[in-house]
Structures are given as structure tokens and as C-alpha cells.
Coordinates of C-alpha atoms and ligand atoms in Angstrom, one line a residue:
X1 CA 0.0 0.0 0.0
X2 CA 1.1 3.6 -0.6
X3 CA 3.0 5.5 2.1
X4 CA 1.2 7.7 4.6
X5 CA 0.8 11.4 4.8
X6 CA 1.3 14.5 2.7
X7 CA 4.0 13.2 0.3
X8 CA 1.7 10.5 -1.0
X9 CA -1.2 13.0 -1.1
X10 CA 0.8 15.5 -3.1
X11 CA 2.1 12.7 -5.3
X12 CA -1.4 12.2 -6.7
X13 CA -1.4 15.8 -8.0
X14 CA -1.1 16.2 -11.7
X15 CA -0.8 19.9 -12.4
X16 CA 0.0 21.0 -15.9
X17 CA 1.6 24.2 -14.7
X18 CA 4.5 22.3 -13.2
X19 CA 7.0 20.3 -15.2
X20 CA 9.3 17.5 -14.3
X21 CA 10.7 17.3 -10.8
X22 CA 8.9 20.5 -9.8
X23 CA 5.6 18.8 -10.3
X24 CA 6.2 16.6 -7.3
X25 CA 8.3 18.9 -5.1
X26 CA 6.1 22.0 -5.1
X27 CA 2.8 20.2 -4.3
X28 CA 4.7 18.1 -1.7
X29 CA 5.9 21.3 0.0
X30 CA 2.5 22.9 -0.1
X31 CA 0.9 19.8 1.3
X32 CA 3.5 19.7 4.1
X33 CA 2.9 23.4 4.9
X34 CA -0.9 22.8 4.8
X35 CA -0.6 19.8 7.2
X36 CA 1.4 21.9 9.8
X37 CA -0.8 24.9 9.3
X38 CA -3.7 22.6 10.2
X39 CA -1.9 21.3 13.3
X40 CA -1.2 24.9 14.3
X41 CA -4.9 25.9 14.0
X42 CA -5.8 22.9 16.2
X43 CA -3.2 24.0 18.7
X44 CA -4.5 27.6 18.7
X45 CA -8.2 26.7 19.0
X46 CA -7.3 24.1 21.7
X47 CA -5.8 26.9 23.8
X48 CA -9.2 28.6 23.8
X49 CA -11.4 25.5 24.0
X50 CA -9.7 22.7 25.9
X51 CA -10.6 23.9 29.4
X52 CA -14.3 24.1 28.3
X53 CA -14.6 20.5 27.1
X54 CA -17.5 18.4 28.5
X55 CA -18.8 15.0 27.5
X56 CA -22.5 14.1 27.7
X57 CA -23.3 11.6 30.5
X58 CA -24.1 8.0 29.6
X59 CA -27.8 7.3 29.5
X60 CA -29.0 5.1 32.4
X61 CA -32.3 3.9 30.8
X62 CA -31.8 0.6 28.9
X63 CA -34.7 1.5 26.6
X64 CA -32.6 4.2 25.1
X65 CA -29.9 1.8 24.1
X66 CA -32.2 -0.3 21.8
X67 CA -32.3 0.2 18.0
X68 CA -35.4 1.7 16.6
X69 CA -36.2 -1.7 15.0
X70 CA -35.9 -3.4 18.4
X71 CA -38.1 -0.8 20.1
X72 CA -40.7 -1.4 17.4
X73 CA -40.6 -5.2 17.9
X74 CA -40.9 -4.9 21.7
X75 CA -43.9 -2.5 21.4
X76 CA -45.6 -4.8 18.9
X77 CA -45.1 -7.8 21.1
X78 CA -46.2 -6.0 24.2
X79 CA -42.9 -6.1 26.0
X80 CA -42.8 -2.3 26.1
X81 CA -45.4 0.4 25.9
X82 CA -45.0 3.1 23.3
X83 CA -45.8 5.6 26.1
X84 CA -42.8 4.5 28.2
X85 CA -40.5 4.6 25.2
X86 CA -41.6 8.1 24.2
X87 CA -41.4 9.3 27.8
X88 CA -37.8 7.9 28.2
X89 CA -36.7 9.9 25.2
X90 CA -38.4 13.1 26.4
X91 CA -36.7 12.7 29.7
X92 CA -33.4 12.2 28.0
X93 CA -33.8 15.2 25.8
X94 CA -34.6 17.3 28.9
X95 CA -31.4 15.9 30.6
X96 CA -28.9 16.6 27.7
X97 CA -30.3 19.4 25.6
X98 CA -28.9 22.1 27.9
X99 CA -25.4 20.9 27.1
X100 CA -26.0 20.1 23.4
X101 CA -28.5 22.7 22.2
X102 CA -29.6 20.1 19.6
X103 CA -33.4 20.2 19.9
X104 CA -35.0 23.6 18.8
X105 CA -38.7 22.8 19.0
X106 CA -40.8 19.9 20.4
X107 CA -44.3 18.4 20.6
X108 CA -43.8 16.3 23.7
X109 CA -47.4 16.4 24.9
X110 CA -48.9 15.5 21.5
X111 CA -46.3 12.7 21.1
X112 CA -47.3 11.2 24.5
X113 CA -50.9 11.4 23.5
X114 CA -50.2 9.6 20.2
X115 CA -48.2 7.0 22.1
X116 CA -51.1 6.3 24.5
X117 CA -53.4 5.8 21.5
X118 CA -50.9 3.3 19.9
X119 CA -50.8 1.3 23.1
X120 CA -54.6 1.3 23.4
X121 CA -55.0 0.2 19.8
X122 CA -52.4 -2.6 20.2
X123 CA -54.2 -3.8 23.4
X124 CA -57.5 -3.8 21.5
X125 CA -56.0 -5.8 18.6
X126 CA -56.8 -3.1 16.1
X127 CA -53.7 -3.9 14.0
X128 CA -54.0 -7.2 12.1
X129 CA -50.8 -9.0 10.9
X130 CA -50.5 -7.1 7.6
X131 CA -51.0 -3.7 9.3
X132 CA -48.3 -4.5 11.8
X133 CA -45.9 -5.3 8.9
X134 CA -46.6 -2.0 7.2
X135 CA -46.2 0.0 10.3
X136 CA -42.5 -0.7 10.7
X137 CA -41.9 1.8 13.4
X138 CA -45.3 1.7 15.2
X139 CA -45.0 3.6 18.5
X140 CA -41.3 4.6 18.0
X141 CA -40.3 8.2 18.5
X142 CA -38.3 10.0 15.8
X143 CA -36.9 13.5 15.2
X144 CA -36.1 15.5 12.1
X145 CA -34.0 18.5 11.2
X146 CA -35.2 22.1 11.2
X147 CA -35.3 22.5 7.4
X148 CA -37.8 19.6 7.0
X149 CA -41.2 21.2 7.3
X150 CA -43.4 19.8 10.1
X151 CA -46.9 20.9 10.9
X152 CA -47.0 23.1 14.0
X153 CA -43.2 23.2 14.5
X154 CA -40.6 25.9 13.7
X155 CA -39.9 26.6 10.0
X156 CA -37.4 29.5 10.5
X157 CA -34.7 27.5 8.7
X158 CA -32.3 29.5 10.9
X159 CA -33.3 32.8 9.2
X160 CA -33.9 35.7 11.4
X161 CA -36.9 37.1 9.5
X162 CA -38.7 33.8 9.8
X163 CA -38.2 33.5 13.5
X164 CA -41.3 32.1 15.2
X165 CA -43.0 30.9 12.0
X166 CA -44.6 27.4 12.2
X167 CA -45.2 24.8 9.5
X168 CA -48.7 24.3 8.2
X169 CA -48.2 20.9 6.7
X170 CA -45.7 18.0 6.9
X171 CA -43.0 17.4 4.4
X172 CA -43.7 14.3 2.4
X173 CA -40.9 12.4 4.1
X174 CA -42.3 13.3 7.5
X175 CA -45.8 12.2 6.4
X176 CA -44.3 8.9 5.2
X177 CA -42.4 8.3 8.4
X178 CA -45.6 9.0 10.4
X179 CA -47.4 6.5 8.1
X180 CA -44.9 3.9 9.3
X181 CA -46.3 4.4 12.8
X182 CA -43.4 6.4 14.1
X183 CA -44.2 9.4 16.4
X184 CA -42.7 12.8 15.8
X185 CA -41.1 14.1 18.9
X186 CA -38.9 17.1 18.2
X187 CA -37.1 19.3 15.6
X188 CA -33.4 19.7 15.6
X189 CA -30.8 22.5 14.8
X190 CA -29.3 23.2 11.4
X191 CA -27.1 25.9 9.7
X192 CA -29.1 28.5 7.7
X193 CA -31.0 26.8 4.9
X194 CA -29.0 23.6 5.7
X195 CA -26.1 24.8 3.7
X196 CA -22.9 24.4 5.8
X197 CA -21.0 21.8 7.7
X198 CA -21.8 23.0 11.2
X199 CA -25.2 23.4 12.9
X200 CA -25.1 27.1 13.9
X201 CA -27.5 30.0 13.1
X202 CA -28.4 33.3 14.6
X203 CA -31.9 32.1 15.6
X204 CA -30.9 29.1 17.7
X205 CA -27.2 29.3 18.2
X206 CA -24.7 26.5 18.0
X207 CA -25.1 22.7 18.6
X208 CA -22.4 20.8 20.5
X209 CA -20.9 17.4 19.9
X210 CA -21.9 14.9 22.6
X211 CA -18.4 13.4 22.6
X212 CA -16.8 16.8 23.3
X213 CA -18.9 19.9 23.6
X214 CA -16.1 22.1 22.1
X215 CA -16.3 20.2 18.8
X216 CA -18.4 20.6 15.7
X217 CA -21.3 18.2 15.3
X218 CA -21.2 18.7 11.6
X219 CA -24.0 19.8 9.3
X220 CA -26.4 20.3 8.1
X221 CA -28.2 17.5 10.0
X222 CA -26.1 18.4 13.0
X223 CA -28.8 18.8 15.7
X224 CA -30.2 15.5 14.5
X225 CA -27.0 13.6 14.9
X226 CA -26.1 15.2 18.2
X227 CA -29.4 14.1 19.8
X228 CA -29.4 10.6 18.3
X229 CA -25.8 10.0 19.4
X230 CA -26.8 11.1 22.9
X231 CA -29.7 8.7 22.9
X232 CA -32.4 11.4 22.9
X233 CA -34.0 10.1 19.7
X234 CA -34.3 6.6 18.3
X235 CA -34.0 7.4 14.6
X236 CA -33.9 10.6 12.5
X237 CA -34.7 11.9 9.0
X238 CA -31.7 13.6 7.4
X239 CA -31.3 15.3 4.0
X240 CA -28.1 15.4 2.0
X241 CA -27.2 17.8 -0.8
X242 CA -23.5 18.1 -0.1
X243 CA -22.9 15.7 2.8
X244 CA -25.6 16.9 5.2
X245 CA -26.5 13.3 6.4
X246 CA -22.9 12.0 6.3
X247 CA -20.9 14.9 7.7
X248 CA -22.7 15.0 11.1
X249 CA -23.2 11.2 11.1
X250 CA -19.4 10.9 10.8
X251 CA -18.7 13.5 13.5
X252 CA -21.2 12.0 15.9
X253 CA -20.3 8.3 15.2
X254 CA -23.6 7.3 13.6
X255 CA -24.9 5.5 10.5
X256 CA -26.5 7.5 7.7
X257 CA -27.5 6.6 4.2
X258 CA -27.6 8.9 1.2
X259 CA -29.7 7.0 -1.3
X260 CA -29.7 6.9 -5.1
X261 CA -31.3 9.8 -6.9
X262 CA -34.9 10.3 -8.0
X263 CA -36.5 8.3 -5.2
X264 CA -36.8 11.1 -2.6
X265 CA -40.0 13.1 -2.4
X266 CA -38.8 16.7 -2.0
X267 CA -41.9 18.5 -1.0
X268 CA -41.3 20.4 2.2
X269 CA -37.5 20.1 2.2
X270 CA -36.8 23.8 2.9
X271 CA -38.6 25.8 0.1
X272 CA -39.0 22.8 -2.2
X273 CA -42.4 22.0 -3.5
X274 CA -41.9 18.5 -4.8
X275 CA -41.2 19.3 -8.5
X276 CA -37.4 18.9 -8.1
X277 CA -37.4 15.1 -7.5
X278 CA -35.7 14.0 -10.7
X279 CA -33.1 16.8 -11.1
X280 CA -31.9 17.8 -7.7
X281 CA -28.9 16.4 -5.8
X282 CA -30.8 16.5 -2.5
X283 CA -31.9 13.2 -1.1
X284 CA -33.5 12.2 2.3
X285 CA -32.5 9.2 4.4
X286 CA -32.2 7.7 7.8
X287 CA -29.7 8.5 10.6
X288 CA -29.3 5.9 13.3
X289 CA -27.1 4.3 15.9
X290 CA -27.5 0.8 14.5
X291 CA -27.1 -0.4 11.0
X292 CA -30.2 -2.6 11.2
X293 CA -32.3 0.6 11.2
X294 CA -31.2 1.8 7.8
X295 CA -33.2 -0.4 5.5
X296 CA -36.5 -0.1 7.5
X297 CA -35.6 3.6 7.9
X298 CA -35.3 4.1 4.1
X299 CA -38.6 2.2 3.5
X300 CA -40.4 4.4 6.0
X301 CA -38.9 7.7 4.9
X302 CA -39.1 7.2 1.1
X303 CA -42.1 4.9 1.0
X304 CA -42.0 1.3 0.1
X305 CA -42.8 1.9 -3.6
X306 CA -40.1 4.4 -4.1
X307 CA -37.7 2.0 -2.5
X308 CA -38.3 -0.8 -4.9
X309 CA -35.6 0.5 -7.3
X310 CA -33.0 0.4 -4.6
X311 CA -33.1 -3.4 -4.3
X312 CA -33.1 -3.1 -0.5
X313 CA -34.1 -6.7 0.2
X314 CA -31.8 -8.3 -2.3
X315 CA -29.4 -10.8 -0.7
X316 CA -25.7 -9.8 -1.0
X317 CA -22.7 -12.1 -0.7
X318 CA -20.1 -9.6 0.5
X319 CA -17.3 -12.2 -0.2
X320 CA -18.1 -12.0 -3.9
X321 CA -18.0 -8.2 -4.3
X322 CA -15.1 -6.3 -5.8
X323 CA -13.5 -3.7 -3.5
X324 CA -11.9 -0.4 -4.4
X325 CA -10.5 2.4 -2.5
X326 CA -9.2 6.0 -2.9
X327 CA -7.2 7.3 0.1
X328 CA -7.1 11.0 -0.4
X329 CA -8.7 13.7 -2.5
X330 CA -6.0 15.2 -4.7
X331 CA -6.6 18.9 -4.0
X332 CA -4.6 21.5 -2.1
X333 CA -7.8 23.1 -0.9
X334 CA -8.5 20.2 1.3
X335 CA -6.6 19.2 4.5
X336 CA -4.3 16.2 4.3
X337 CA -5.6 13.1 6.0
X338 CA -4.4 12.7 9.6
X339 CA -2.6 9.5 10.6
X340 CA -5.3 8.2 13.0
X341 CA -8.0 8.6 10.3
X342 CA -5.7 6.9 7.7
X343 CA -4.9 4.1 10.0
X344 CA -8.6 3.3 10.6
X345 CA -9.3 3.6 6.8
X346 CA -6.6 1.2 5.9
X347 CA -7.7 -1.4 8.5
X348 CA -11.1 -1.3 6.7
X349 CA -9.5 -1.9 3.3
X350 CA -7.3 -4.6 4.8
X351 CA -10.3 -6.5 6.2
X352 CA -11.9 -6.8 2.8
X353 CA -8.5 -7.5 1.1
X354 CA -8.1 -10.5 3.4
X355 CA -11.7 -11.6 2.8
X356 CA -11.5 -11.5 -1.0
X357 CA -7.8 -11.5 -1.8
X358 CA -7.9 -8.2 -3.5
X359 CA -8.7 -4.5 -3.0
X360 CA -7.7 -2.1 -5.7
X361 CA -6.6 1.5 -5.3
X362 CA -8.1 3.9 -7.9
X363 CA -6.7 7.1 -9.1
X364 CA -8.9 9.7 -10.8
X365 CA -7.1 12.9 -11.8
X366 CA -10.3 14.9 -12.3
X367 CA -11.1 14.6 -8.6
X368 CA -8.8 17.6 -8.2
X369 CA -11.5 19.7 -9.8
X370 CA -14.2 18.6 -7.3
X371 CA -14.5 22.1 -5.7
X372 CA -15.4 23.9 -9.0
X373 CA -17.5 21.0 -10.2
X374 CA -19.6 20.9 -7.1
X375 CA -20.0 24.7 -7.0
X376 CA -21.3 24.5 -10.5
X377 CA -23.6 21.6 -9.6
X378 CA -25.0 23.6 -6.7
X379 CA -25.6 26.6 -9.0
X380 CA -27.5 24.3 -11.4
X381 CA -29.9 23.3 -8.7
X382 CA -32.3 26.1 -9.6
X383 CA -33.0 27.5 -6.2
X384 CA -31.1 30.8 -5.5
X385 CA -29.4 30.8 -2.2
X386 CA -28.7 34.5 -2.3
X387 CA -32.5 35.1 -2.5
X388 CA -33.6 32.4 -0.2
X389 CA -31.2 33.4 2.6
X390 CA -33.0 36.8 2.9
X391 CA -36.3 34.9 3.0
X392 CA -36.9 36.1 -0.6
X393 CA -36.8 39.8 0.3
X394 CA -33.8 40.7 -1.9
X395 CA -30.8 39.1 -3.6
X396 CA -27.9 39.2 -1.1
X397 CA -24.5 40.3 -2.5
X398 CA -21.4 39.0 -0.8
X399 CA -19.5 42.2 -0.1
X400 CA -22.6 44.0 1.3
X401 CA -23.4 41.1 3.5
X402 CA -19.8 40.8 4.7
X403 CA -19.7 44.5 5.5
X404 CA -23.0 44.1 7.5
X405 CA -21.6 41.0 9.2
X406 CA -18.5 42.8 10.3
X407 CA -20.5 45.7 11.7
X408 CA -22.8 43.3 13.5
X409 CA -26.0 44.3 11.7
X410 CA -26.4 41.2 9.6
X411 CA -29.1 38.6 9.8
X412 CA -26.9 36.1 8.1
X413 CA -24.5 33.6 9.8
X414 CA -20.9 33.9 8.7
X415 CA -21.3 30.5 7.0
X416 CA -23.9 32.0 4.7
X417 CA -21.6 34.9 3.8
X418 CA -19.0 32.3 3.0
X419 CA -21.5 30.5 0.7
X420 CA -22.2 33.7 -1.1
X421 CA -18.5 34.4 -1.6
X422 CA -18.0 30.9 -3.0
X423 CA -20.9 31.3 -5.4
X424 CA -20.3 34.9 -6.4
X425 CA -16.5 35.5 -6.3
X426 CA -14.8 32.4 -7.5
X427 CA -14.2 31.7 -11.1
X428 CA -17.2 29.9 -12.6
X429 CA -17.0 26.7 -14.6
X430 CA -18.6 26.6 -18.1
X431 CA -21.3 24.0 -18.6
X432 CA -19.2 22.2 -21.2
X433 CA -16.2 21.8 -18.9
X434 CA -18.5 20.8 -16.1
X435 CA -20.3 18.1 -18.1
X436 CA -17.0 16.8 -19.5
X437 CA -15.2 16.4 -16.2
X438 CA -18.2 15.1 -14.2
X439 CA -18.7 12.5 -16.9
X440 CA -15.1 11.4 -16.8
X441 CA -15.2 10.8 -13.1
X442 CA -18.6 9.1 -13.3
X443 CA -17.7 6.8 -16.2
X444 CA -14.4 5.8 -14.6
X445 CA -16.1 4.8 -11.4
X446 CA -19.0 3.1 -13.1
X447 CA -16.7 1.0 -15.2
X448 CA -15.1 -0.3 -12.0
X449 CA -18.0 -0.6 -9.7
X450 CA -20.6 -2.1 -12.1
X451 CA -23.3 -4.0 -10.2
X452 CA -20.9 -5.8 -7.9
X453 CA -18.4 -3.2 -6.7
X454 CA -18.0 -1.1 -3.7
X455 CA -15.7 1.9 -3.1
X456 CA -14.2 2.9 0.3
X457 CA -13.7 6.6 0.6
X458 CA -12.4 8.6 3.6
X459 CA -15.1 10.6 5.4
X460 CA -13.0 13.5 6.5
X461 CA -9.3 14.2 6.9
X462 CA -9.7 14.8 10.7
X463 CA -12.1 13.7 13.4
X464 CA -14.6 16.3 14.5
X465 CA -12.7 19.6 14.8
X466 CA -13.3 22.5 17.1
X467 CA -16.3 24.8 16.6
X468 CA -15.9 27.3 13.8
X469 CA -12.8 25.7 12.3
X470 CA -15.1 24.8 9.4
X471 CA -14.7 28.4 8.2
X472 CA -10.9 27.7 7.8
X473 CA -11.4 24.3 6.3
X474 CA -14.4 24.9 4.1
X475 CA -13.4 22.5 1.3
X476 CA -12.9 19.4 3.5
X477 CA -16.6 18.6 2.9
X478 CA -15.8 17.8 -0.7
X479 CA -15.0 14.3 0.5
X480 CA -18.8 14.0 0.8
X481 CA -20.1 16.5 -1.8
X482 CA -18.3 14.5 -4.6
X483 CA -21.0 11.8 -4.3
X484 CA -23.8 14.4 -4.5
X485 CA -22.2 15.7 -7.7
X486 CA -22.1 12.1 -9.1
X487 CA -25.5 11.1 -7.5
X488 CA -24.0 7.8 -6.2
X489 CA -25.5 6.2 -3.0
X490 CA -23.2 6.2 0.1
X491 CA -23.5 4.7 3.5
X492 CA -21.7 6.5 6.3
X493 CA -20.4 3.9 8.7
X494 CA -19.1 4.6 12.3
X495 CA -15.9 2.7 13.2
X496 CA -15.7 3.2 17.0
X497 CA -13.6 6.0 18.6
X498 CA -10.1 7.4 18.1
X499 CA -7.5 7.7 20.8
X500 CA -8.9 11.2 21.7
X501 CA -12.5 9.8 22.2
X502 CA -13.9 11.2 19.0
X503 CA -15.8 9.1 16.4
X504 CA -14.1 7.5 13.3
X505 CA -15.9 6.4 10.2
X506 CA -15.8 5.6 6.6
X507 CA -17.9 6.1 3.5
X508 CA -19.1 3.0 1.5
X509 CA -20.0 3.9 -2.1
X510 CA -21.7 2.0 -4.9
X511 CA -23.0 2.7 -8.4
X512 CA -26.5 4.2 -8.5
X513 CA -29.4 1.9 -7.5
X514 CA -27.0 -0.6 -5.8
X515 CA -27.7 0.8 -2.4
X516 CA -28.1 -2.7 -1.1
X517 CA -24.3 -3.3 -1.6
X518 CA -23.3 -0.3 0.6
X519 CA -25.8 -1.4 3.2
X520 CA -24.5 -5.0 3.3
X521 CA -20.9 -3.9 3.6
X522 CA -21.9 -1.5 6.4
X523 CA -23.4 -4.4 8.3
X524 CA -20.1 -6.3 8.1
X525 CA -18.2 -3.2 9.2
X526 CA -20.4 -2.7 12.2
X527 CA -19.9 -6.2 13.4
X528 CA -16.1 -6.1 12.9
X529 CA -15.2 -2.5 13.9
X530 CA -17.7 -1.9 16.7
X531 CA -19.9 0.8 15.0
X532 CA -21.6 3.2 17.3
X533 CA -20.0 3.7 20.8
X534 CA -22.1 5.8 23.3
X535 CA -20.5 8.9 24.7
X536 CA -18.9 8.4 28.1
X537 CA -19.5 4.6 27.8
X538 CA -16.3 3.7 29.8
X539 CA -17.1 6.1 32.6
Ligands
NAG601 C1 -33.1 41.4 10.0 O1 -34.4 40.8 10.3 C2 -35.3 41.7 10.9 C3 -36.6 40.9 11.2 O2 -37.1 40.4 10.1 C4 -35.6 42.9 10.0 O3 -36.4 43.8 10.7 C5 -34.3 43.6 9.7 O4 -34.5 44.7 8.8 C6 -33.2 42.7 9.1 N1 -31.9 43.3 9.0 C7 -31.3 43.3 7.9 C8 -29.9 44.0 7.9 O5 -31.6 42.8 6.9
NAG602 C1 -42.6 24.5 -7.8 O1 -41.4 25.3 -7.8 C2 -40.9 25.4 -9.1 C3 -39.6 26.1 -9.1 O2 -39.5 27.0 -8.0 C4 -42.0 26.2 -10.0 O3 -41.5 26.4 -11.3 C5 -43.2 25.4 -10.0 O4 -44.3 26.1 -10.7 C6 -43.7 25.0 -8.6 N1 -44.8 24.0 -8.7 C7 -45.9 24.1 -7.9 C8 -46.9 23.0 -8.1 O5 -46.1 25.0 -7.1

């Protein structure tokens, strides 16, 4: 296997501007400088943050440690009442939310009422066998993120002018989840309009990581992952347009699945009305502590019919799959991968190499263009961030908003100003160049993966970094966004904790509509590498 660290990373660069020896020396030097600059930033932020670190206490209620699937089974079979399951989660949210600031709105009383009705109906034998089967999560509480519209709950999307506004009807994915019998409990924090890798906005503030409160929870489904990792919610609905399920799932040590395109009903996802389904990069999917919740979660969220094209119930023999891996994104905009992350990534590859006798490393030069490709893809989405971010009052221009931000009279979070700068200042790609290079990456991967191949991809170069460091490492999320650009399915899989007690994880990727392959490999990884580990579990 290739050597560790920045030298290998820079070695993958192929920059036409440099000839001969210079083509390896200069990028190597820059990578080296970048790595030490990154260490220096951690050191600096650590001086400020380290004395403030707290870890969420371990939960004492065994109900909270069950998977959502197991909760549903116990409720169905009368071993547990839905009411006690819902109440256990409400109590846990009350216990931890002061520390985490993950939940931003709730419907505890209504949820308890619905739980009691479920218990009554089960006792009366209202549900026949078939009904039980369709109601996969009957009586199980769930949460969703603040940009997924829920009737009666906050729909500010983190925007100041929308403060206090409540939803008038459920997003389709919420409606679907409710139809599976699950009970909506609460709404969780996001960055403005769900476009950033940290859950922070001027309406609700910042969400903390349960493994270390001075660390980023990721975004945009950050509040969602924070409360699920802390056992305050059994299962959550996430959405992912550039990593919004997988970034926080990685940083909080959870499972999350970004599904294949065209199967997600988009009505009620921020301002979307449902007409985007086939063209958008956004998908919805489950976030959970246990792998076994992903397939039922997908069926519940997307609806059983929509799921049929994902082949979720197809049997997979993981020993017969082909395994590929790419260790690092070849771009100087992105932090080099740290040694603890690389070590865990390589142990994953090694496991499947031993199982099958082979795991092949891929090199795709065009990955170096991911930043510009993804920016263009986001611009192609059709919705105008600069207009949406002012709640459609006017089109925001980056320098005016930056000026207002500096003089503290802005309604935008700094992340939104950064998004404007990225969209309005940086050189734009032409459609031709975009199509050509996206197609090159896609066809290269499709030719390898086919219908029996899986790609391992690093989730992030570092474990969850300190709060606000995302402003200085904005392009690290390209490890995730690449697969929105390509519209490939990905399962984010937790791999236990690193030496500093923060979650590790890996992305498992397949060709479109082979979601079942990612999910089968995720199951194997969970049983071998330990998956989710609760915060403070040794204490
Ligand atoms: C911020 O939002 C408030 C509430 O909607 C509004 O009155 C104010 O004009 C906004 N400020 C700016 C600078 O847009
Ligand atoms: C949904 O939104 C799109 C784009 O914003 C618009 O063109 C379309 O007319 C809308 N459809 C409905 C049914 O409101």
C-alpha cells in the first residue's frame, strides 16, 4: 500500500503548470505546509477551547440503548409500551439538551398522547398482521431537522426574518415516516437553509458534539446527529445535498444513508415544492445508531414503492463483491488526512482485502476539480441561495453582507456569507467543462463498480474539529459532496472512537441503484469494527 501522509497525497497531483521534478516537489511542499498549518490551527483553537470540554453523561435507561427496530418489535409484542419509550426519550432530551443545544422545537405532549393511542390500539388488537408489517416503526419516537417542514413546528430554517414561523403541513418524508407508525417528537438544529458543515445559526445558536462539547457536530443535520448519538432520539430523518447526512453522522459516530437519486419526495424540504425530485442532488435518508435501522428507515422515509428500485431486500454475498478504495482527494484546498484517520481507513480496506484476496486502489485525476464541479452543480440546482437566505426579500450580494456582518447588523450567519463568496466571487466553470469532467469521473467509477463493486472513501481528513474551524477548512466537505455531484449512493459507517475519544468512520459507495451493496458492507463493518459507541460509555 502507498505510504502515509502529505507526500503520497501530493504525489497524486497532476498539475500541468509544473513540469518534471517541480511537479512533485512544489505540491509536496505545499501539502506539508498545509498539514502543519492545520496542526497549528488545532493548537490555537485548543488553547481557547480545551478547558471548556464536556462529555454528555451516559444514559441510564436501557430502553434508550435499543435500536429503533428493536423498540418497534418490543412495542408490537407487548414487551414495552410506546408511552414509556416516548417518555424515556423526552426525559433524555430534557437531561442533555442544555449541554447540546440540539433540539430547537418539540411536541412532547402531542407525542405522548399519540403513544397512548398506539398502546390502546395494540391492546384492542386493532392492528392485524399485515397492518403491523406496514407500520414498521409503530410507537417509536423520531426526530427531524429544522429544514424539513413539520406541521406546528418551527420553520425558520435558521433565518432571522422567519423567527417564530410554524409549519402548516408536513413534508412528504415526515408524512411517510408517520405512516410507518413512528411518532414525531422534536425538531433539531441546522445551519441557515441547511447549507454548511456546522449546525449554527443566529436564531438558535450552535449545537455541541456529545463526545466533546467544544467540537463541531457537523452539518447540516447536526442537531439531529447530536441528539441521536446522545440517545435522545431513536432514529432521524436527514437530508443530504453536499454531505448533510454523512458529515454529522461521521462527526457523531452514527450510521447514515444517502440514497440513489430520483426516489426522494422533495416537497417540504426547505422551500422545495416536490417538482425537483428528478433533477436535484438532494436526497433524504435515515440516521441511526445501528445499521439494522437503515433499511427499514429508508422504506419508512421514502415509502415502500419508491424504495423498490433500490433493491433493498436483495441478498448480498459480500465475499463475492469487488472492493476499491481512494485514500485522499488530490486537492490543495483540502486538509491532508491525519494519521489516526488513515490508520482506521486502511484497516477497513485490509479487512476486505483479506476476505476477497484483493482491494484495488483507484486514481482519478479529475477529482482535483471537485470544488469547481460541485460549486457549478449547486448553481445548477435552480434555487437561488442569495435570494432564499434573505427569506426572498432581496438578492444578497457577498460584499454588502460581509460588511454588514463585520458591523454586526447582519441577519446572516458567517457561513452564509462564505457560501455567497464561494458562489459569487470564485471563477465559474462553463457548462461544457462541467459536463465533460463530471462525466469522466462518473464513467471511470461506473466502469469499475458495475453492479458488484464497492468503493471505500475517507469521510474526513480529521475527526470532529473544534467549533468554527469549518470556516478555515471549508473544502474538506468535498469528501462528501463529490457523491452528490455524481449522484451515487453512500452509507456513512461509524468505526468506533479514536484515541482522543472522537468518532471515526468511513464512506461506503456503490454505483447508483445498488444501495443494497453499501448497506450489506456497512453491516459487516459494524460487526467487525464496533460501529456506534455511546459517549462516556467507559465512565
Ligand atoms: C433582520 O431581520 C429583521 C426581522 O425580520 C428585520 O427587521 C431587519 O431589517 C433585518 N436586518 C437586515 C440588515 O436585513
Ligand atoms: C414548484 O417550484 C418550481 C420552481 O420553483 C416552480 O417552477 C413550479 O411552478 C412550482 N410548482 C408548484 C406545483 O407550485
